[in-house]
JSON list of C-alpha atoms in Angstrom, two decimals:
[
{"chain": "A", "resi": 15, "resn": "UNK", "atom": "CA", "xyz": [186.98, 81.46, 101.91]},
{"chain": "A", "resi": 16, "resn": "UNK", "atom": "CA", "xyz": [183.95, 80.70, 100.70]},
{"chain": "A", "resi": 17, "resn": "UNK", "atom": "CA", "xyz": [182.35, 76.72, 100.74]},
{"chain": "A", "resi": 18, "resn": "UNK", "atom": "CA", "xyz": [179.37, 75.02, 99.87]},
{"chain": "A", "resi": 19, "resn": "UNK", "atom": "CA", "xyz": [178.26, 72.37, 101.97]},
{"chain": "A", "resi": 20, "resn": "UNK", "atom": "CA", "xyz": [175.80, 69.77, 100.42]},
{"chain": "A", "resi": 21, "resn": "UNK", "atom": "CA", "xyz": [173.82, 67.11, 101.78]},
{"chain": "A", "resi": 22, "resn": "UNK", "atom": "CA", "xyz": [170.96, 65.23, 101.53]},
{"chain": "A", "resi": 23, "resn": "UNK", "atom": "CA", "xyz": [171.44, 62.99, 97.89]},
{"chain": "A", "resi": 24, "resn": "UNK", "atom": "CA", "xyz": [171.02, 59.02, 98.36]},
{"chain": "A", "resi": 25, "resn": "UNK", "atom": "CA", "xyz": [169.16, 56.11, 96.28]},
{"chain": "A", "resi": 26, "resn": "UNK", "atom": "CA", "xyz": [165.35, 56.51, 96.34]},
{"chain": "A", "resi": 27, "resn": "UNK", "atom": "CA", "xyz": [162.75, 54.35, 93.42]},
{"chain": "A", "resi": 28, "resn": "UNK", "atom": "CA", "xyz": [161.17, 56.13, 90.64]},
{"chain": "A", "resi": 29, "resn": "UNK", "atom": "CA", "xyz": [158.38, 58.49, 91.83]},
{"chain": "A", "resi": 30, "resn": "UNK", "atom": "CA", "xyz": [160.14, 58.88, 95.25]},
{"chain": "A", "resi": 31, "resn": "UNK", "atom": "CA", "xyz": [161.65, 62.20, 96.88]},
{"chain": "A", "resi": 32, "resn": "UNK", "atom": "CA", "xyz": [164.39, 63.87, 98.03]},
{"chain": "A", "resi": 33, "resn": "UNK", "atom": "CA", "xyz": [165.31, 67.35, 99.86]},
{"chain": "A", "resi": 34, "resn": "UNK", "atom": "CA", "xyz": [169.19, 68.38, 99.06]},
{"chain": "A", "resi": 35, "resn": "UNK", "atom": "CA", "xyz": [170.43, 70.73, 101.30]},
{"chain": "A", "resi": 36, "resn": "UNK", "atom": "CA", "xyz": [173.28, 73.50, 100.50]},
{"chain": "A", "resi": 37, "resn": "UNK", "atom": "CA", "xyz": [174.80, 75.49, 103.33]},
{"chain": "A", "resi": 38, "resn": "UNK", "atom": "CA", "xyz": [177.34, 78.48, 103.02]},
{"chain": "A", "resi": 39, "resn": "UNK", "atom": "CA", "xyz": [180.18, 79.09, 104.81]},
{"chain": "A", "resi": 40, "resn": "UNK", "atom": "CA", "xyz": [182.72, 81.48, 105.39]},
{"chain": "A", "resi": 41, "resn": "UNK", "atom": "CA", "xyz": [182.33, 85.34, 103.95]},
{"chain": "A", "resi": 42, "resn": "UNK", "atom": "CA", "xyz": [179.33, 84.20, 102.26]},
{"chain": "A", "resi": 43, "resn": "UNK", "atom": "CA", "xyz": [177.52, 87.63, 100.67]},
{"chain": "A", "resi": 44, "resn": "UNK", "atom": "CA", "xyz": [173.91, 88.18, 99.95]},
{"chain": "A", "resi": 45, "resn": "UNK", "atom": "CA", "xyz": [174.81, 89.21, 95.97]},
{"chain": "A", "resi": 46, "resn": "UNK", "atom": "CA", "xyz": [175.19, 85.87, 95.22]},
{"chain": "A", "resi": 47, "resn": "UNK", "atom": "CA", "xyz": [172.65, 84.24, 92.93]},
{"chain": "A", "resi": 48, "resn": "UNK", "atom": "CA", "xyz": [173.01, 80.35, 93.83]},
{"chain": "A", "resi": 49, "resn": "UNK", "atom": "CA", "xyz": [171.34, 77.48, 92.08]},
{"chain": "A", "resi": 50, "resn": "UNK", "atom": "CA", "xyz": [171.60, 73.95, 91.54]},
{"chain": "A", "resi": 51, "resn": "UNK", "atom": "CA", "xyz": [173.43, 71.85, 88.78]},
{"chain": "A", "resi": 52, "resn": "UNK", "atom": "CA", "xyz": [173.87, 67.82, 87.45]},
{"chain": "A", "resi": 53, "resn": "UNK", "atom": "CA", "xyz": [176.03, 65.48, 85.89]},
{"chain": "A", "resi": 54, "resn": "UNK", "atom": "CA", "xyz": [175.36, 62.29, 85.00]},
{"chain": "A", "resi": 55, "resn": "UNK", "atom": "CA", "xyz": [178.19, 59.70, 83.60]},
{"chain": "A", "resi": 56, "resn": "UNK", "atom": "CA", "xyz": [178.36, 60.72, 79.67]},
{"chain": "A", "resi": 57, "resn": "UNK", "atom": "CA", "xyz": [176.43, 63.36, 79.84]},
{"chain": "A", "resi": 58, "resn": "UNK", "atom": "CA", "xyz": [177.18, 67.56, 79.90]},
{"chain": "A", "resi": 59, "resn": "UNK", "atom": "CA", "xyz": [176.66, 69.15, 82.99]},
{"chain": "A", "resi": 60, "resn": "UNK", "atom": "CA", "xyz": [173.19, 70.96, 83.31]},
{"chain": "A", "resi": 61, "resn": "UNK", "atom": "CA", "xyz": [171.51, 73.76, 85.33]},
{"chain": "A", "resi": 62, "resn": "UNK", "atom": "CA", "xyz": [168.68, 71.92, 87.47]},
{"chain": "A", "resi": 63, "resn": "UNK", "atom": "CA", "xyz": [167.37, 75.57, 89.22]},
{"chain": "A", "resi": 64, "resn": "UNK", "atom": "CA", "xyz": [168.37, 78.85, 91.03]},
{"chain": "A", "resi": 65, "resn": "UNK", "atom": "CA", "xyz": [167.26, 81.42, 92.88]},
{"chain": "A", "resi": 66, "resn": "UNK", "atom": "CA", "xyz": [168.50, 85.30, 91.59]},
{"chain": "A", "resi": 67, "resn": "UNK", "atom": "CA", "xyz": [169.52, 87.46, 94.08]},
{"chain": "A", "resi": 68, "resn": "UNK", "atom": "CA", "xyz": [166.02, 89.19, 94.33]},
{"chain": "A", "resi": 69, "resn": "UNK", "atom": "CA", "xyz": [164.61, 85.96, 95.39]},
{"chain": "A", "resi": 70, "resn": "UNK", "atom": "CA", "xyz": [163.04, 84.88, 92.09]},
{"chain": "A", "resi": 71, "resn": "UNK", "atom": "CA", "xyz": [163.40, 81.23, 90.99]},
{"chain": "A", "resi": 72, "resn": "UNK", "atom": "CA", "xyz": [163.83, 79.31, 87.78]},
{"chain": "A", "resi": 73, "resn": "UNK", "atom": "CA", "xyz": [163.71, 76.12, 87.26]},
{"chain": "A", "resi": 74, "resn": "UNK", "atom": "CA", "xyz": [165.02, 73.97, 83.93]},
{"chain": "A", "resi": 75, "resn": "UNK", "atom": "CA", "xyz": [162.12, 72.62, 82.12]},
{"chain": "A", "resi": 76, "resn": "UNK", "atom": "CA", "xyz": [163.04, 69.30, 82.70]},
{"chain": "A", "resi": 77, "resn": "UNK", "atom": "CA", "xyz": [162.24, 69.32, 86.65]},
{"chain": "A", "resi": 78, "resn": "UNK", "atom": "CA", "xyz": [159.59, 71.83, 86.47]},
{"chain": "A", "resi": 79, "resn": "UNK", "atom": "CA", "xyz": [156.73, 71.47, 88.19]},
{"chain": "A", "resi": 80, "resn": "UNK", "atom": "CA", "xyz": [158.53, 67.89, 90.36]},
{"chain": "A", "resi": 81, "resn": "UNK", "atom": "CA", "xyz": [161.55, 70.20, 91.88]},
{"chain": "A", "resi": 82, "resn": "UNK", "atom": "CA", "xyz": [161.13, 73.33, 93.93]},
{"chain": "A", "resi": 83, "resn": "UNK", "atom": "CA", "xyz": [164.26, 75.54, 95.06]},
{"chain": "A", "resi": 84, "resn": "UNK", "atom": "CA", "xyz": [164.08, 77.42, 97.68]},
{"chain": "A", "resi": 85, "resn": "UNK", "atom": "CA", "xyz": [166.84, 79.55, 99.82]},
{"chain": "A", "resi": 86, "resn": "UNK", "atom": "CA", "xyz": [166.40, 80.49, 103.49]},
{"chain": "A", "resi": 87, "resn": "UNK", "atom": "CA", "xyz": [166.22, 84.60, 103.95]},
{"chain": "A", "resi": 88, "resn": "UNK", "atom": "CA", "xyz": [168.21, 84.33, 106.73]},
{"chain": "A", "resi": 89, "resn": "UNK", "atom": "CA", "xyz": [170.82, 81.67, 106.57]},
{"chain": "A", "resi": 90, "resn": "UNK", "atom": "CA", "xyz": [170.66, 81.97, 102.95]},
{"chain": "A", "resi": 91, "resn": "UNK", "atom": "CA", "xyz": [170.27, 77.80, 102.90]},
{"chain": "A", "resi": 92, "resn": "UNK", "atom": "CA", "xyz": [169.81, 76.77, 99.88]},
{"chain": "A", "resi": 93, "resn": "UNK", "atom": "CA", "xyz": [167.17, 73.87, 99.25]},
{"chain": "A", "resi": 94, "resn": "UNK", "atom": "CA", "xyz": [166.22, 71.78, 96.49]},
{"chain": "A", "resi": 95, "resn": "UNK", "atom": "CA", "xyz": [162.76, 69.87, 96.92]},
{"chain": "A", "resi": 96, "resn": "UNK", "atom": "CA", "xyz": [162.77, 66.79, 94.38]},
{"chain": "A", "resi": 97, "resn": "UNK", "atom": "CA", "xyz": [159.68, 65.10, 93.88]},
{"chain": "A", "resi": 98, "resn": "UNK", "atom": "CA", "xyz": [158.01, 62.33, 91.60]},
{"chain": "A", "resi": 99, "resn": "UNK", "atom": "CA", "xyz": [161.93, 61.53, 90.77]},
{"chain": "A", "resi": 100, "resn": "UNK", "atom": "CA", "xyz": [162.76, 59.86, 87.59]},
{"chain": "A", "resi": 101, "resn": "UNK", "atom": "CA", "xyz": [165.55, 57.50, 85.95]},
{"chain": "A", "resi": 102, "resn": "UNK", "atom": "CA", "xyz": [166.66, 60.67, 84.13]},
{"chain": "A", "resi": 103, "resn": "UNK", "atom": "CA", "xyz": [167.45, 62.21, 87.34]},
{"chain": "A", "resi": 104, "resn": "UNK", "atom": "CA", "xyz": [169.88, 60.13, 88.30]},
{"chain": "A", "resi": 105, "resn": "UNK", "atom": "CA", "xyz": [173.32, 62.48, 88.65]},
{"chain": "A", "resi": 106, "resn": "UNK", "atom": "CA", "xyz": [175.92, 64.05, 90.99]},
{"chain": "A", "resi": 107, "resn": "UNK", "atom": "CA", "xyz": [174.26, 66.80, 91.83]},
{"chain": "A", "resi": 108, "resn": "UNK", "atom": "CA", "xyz": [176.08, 70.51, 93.00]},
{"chain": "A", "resi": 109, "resn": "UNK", "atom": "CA", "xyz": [175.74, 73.35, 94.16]},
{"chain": "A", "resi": 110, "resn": "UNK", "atom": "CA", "xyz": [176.83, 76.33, 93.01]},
{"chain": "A", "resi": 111, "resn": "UNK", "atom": "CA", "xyz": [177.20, 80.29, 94.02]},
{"chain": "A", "resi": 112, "resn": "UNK", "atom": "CA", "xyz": [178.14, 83.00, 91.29]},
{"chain": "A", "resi": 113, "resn": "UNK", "atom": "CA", "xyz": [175.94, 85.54, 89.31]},
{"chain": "A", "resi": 114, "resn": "UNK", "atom": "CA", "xyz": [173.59, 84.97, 87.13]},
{"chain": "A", "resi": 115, "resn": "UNK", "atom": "CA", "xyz": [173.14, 87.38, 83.80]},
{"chain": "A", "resi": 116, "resn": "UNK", "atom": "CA", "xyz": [172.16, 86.98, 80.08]},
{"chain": "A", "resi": 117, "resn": "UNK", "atom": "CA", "xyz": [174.12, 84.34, 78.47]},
{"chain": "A", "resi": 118, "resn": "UNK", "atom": "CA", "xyz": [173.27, 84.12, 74.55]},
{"chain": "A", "resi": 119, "resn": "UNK", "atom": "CA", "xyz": [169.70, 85.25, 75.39]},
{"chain": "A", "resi": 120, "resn": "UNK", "atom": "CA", "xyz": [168.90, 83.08, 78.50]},
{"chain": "A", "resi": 121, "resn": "UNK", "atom": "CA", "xyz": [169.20, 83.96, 81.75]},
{"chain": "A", "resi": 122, "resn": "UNK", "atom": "CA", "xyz": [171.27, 81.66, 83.67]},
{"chain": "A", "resi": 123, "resn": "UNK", "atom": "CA", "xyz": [173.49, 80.64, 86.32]},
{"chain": "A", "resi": 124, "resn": "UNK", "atom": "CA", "xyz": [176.51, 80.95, 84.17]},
{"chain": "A", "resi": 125, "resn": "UNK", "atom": "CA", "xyz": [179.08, 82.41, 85.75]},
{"chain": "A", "resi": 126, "resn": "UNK", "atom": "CA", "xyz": [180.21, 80.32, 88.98]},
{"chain": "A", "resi": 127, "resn": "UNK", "atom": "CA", "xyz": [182.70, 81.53, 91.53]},
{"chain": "A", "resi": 128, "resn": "UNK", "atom": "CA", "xyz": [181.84, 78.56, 94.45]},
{"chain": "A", "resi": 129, "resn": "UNK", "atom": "CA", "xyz": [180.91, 74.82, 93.92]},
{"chain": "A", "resi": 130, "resn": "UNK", "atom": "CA", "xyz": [180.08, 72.42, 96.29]},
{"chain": "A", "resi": 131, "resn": "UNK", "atom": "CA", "xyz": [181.85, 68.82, 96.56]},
{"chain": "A", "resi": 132, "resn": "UNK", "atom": "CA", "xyz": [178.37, 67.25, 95.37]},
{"chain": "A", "resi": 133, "resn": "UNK", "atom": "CA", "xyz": [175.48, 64.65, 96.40]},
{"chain": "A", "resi": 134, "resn": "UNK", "atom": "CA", "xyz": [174.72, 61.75, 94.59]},
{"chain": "A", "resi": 135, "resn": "UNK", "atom": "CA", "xyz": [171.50, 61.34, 93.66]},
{"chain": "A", "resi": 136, "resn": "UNK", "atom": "CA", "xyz": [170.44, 57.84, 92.04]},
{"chain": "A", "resi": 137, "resn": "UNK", "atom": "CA", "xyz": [166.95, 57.01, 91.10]},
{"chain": "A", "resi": 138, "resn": "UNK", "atom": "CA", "xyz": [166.18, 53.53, 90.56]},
{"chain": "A", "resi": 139, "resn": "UNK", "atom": "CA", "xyz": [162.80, 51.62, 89.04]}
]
């Protein structure tokens, strides 16, 4: 079976970074679009970034231009670079494998088949 394991989520201050890690397991295929998602007590759960199975990247427009995702070619690692964190960032954050397709208009992560057991990531002033 399939598994997602994450790492790298801790306490950093505001401006700060973090790298979250995401490494497959198991029959783990290449058509897999993977991305990123958070949660945050009281709040719905939201797509952070992912990477579609032809290697391009999106990236919610709340993290753009602070977070970078990124997926190794060859271990098919999944990365999420977070800089110049925020308050607002503060979540448990997942990772996720599944395919990603039109979804009211939007292209999106949508349609998960794998999670990972999630990182905590809390941002502090």
């Amino acid at each position: 079976q399939v598994q997602l394991a994450e790492s790298g989520g801790g306490a950093v201050q505001a401006g700060g970074s973090l790298r979250l890690s995401c490494a497959p397991s198991g029959s783990f295929l290449s058509r897999y679009c993977m991305g990123w998602f958070r949660q945050a007590p009281g709040k719905e759960r939201e797509s952070v970034a992912f990477v579609d199975t032809d290697g391009s990247t999106n990236h919610a427009n709340s993290v753009k231009g602070r977070f970078t995702v990124s997926q190794d070619k060859v271990t098919r690692h999944l990365s999420l670079q977070m800089n110049n964190l925020e308050i607002e960032d503060t979540a448990m954050y997942y990772c996720a494998a599944g395919s990603c397709r039109w979804v009211d208009g939007v292209y999106s992560l949508d349609s998960v088949s794998f999670w990972g057991q999630g990182t905590q990531v809390t941002v502090s002033t």
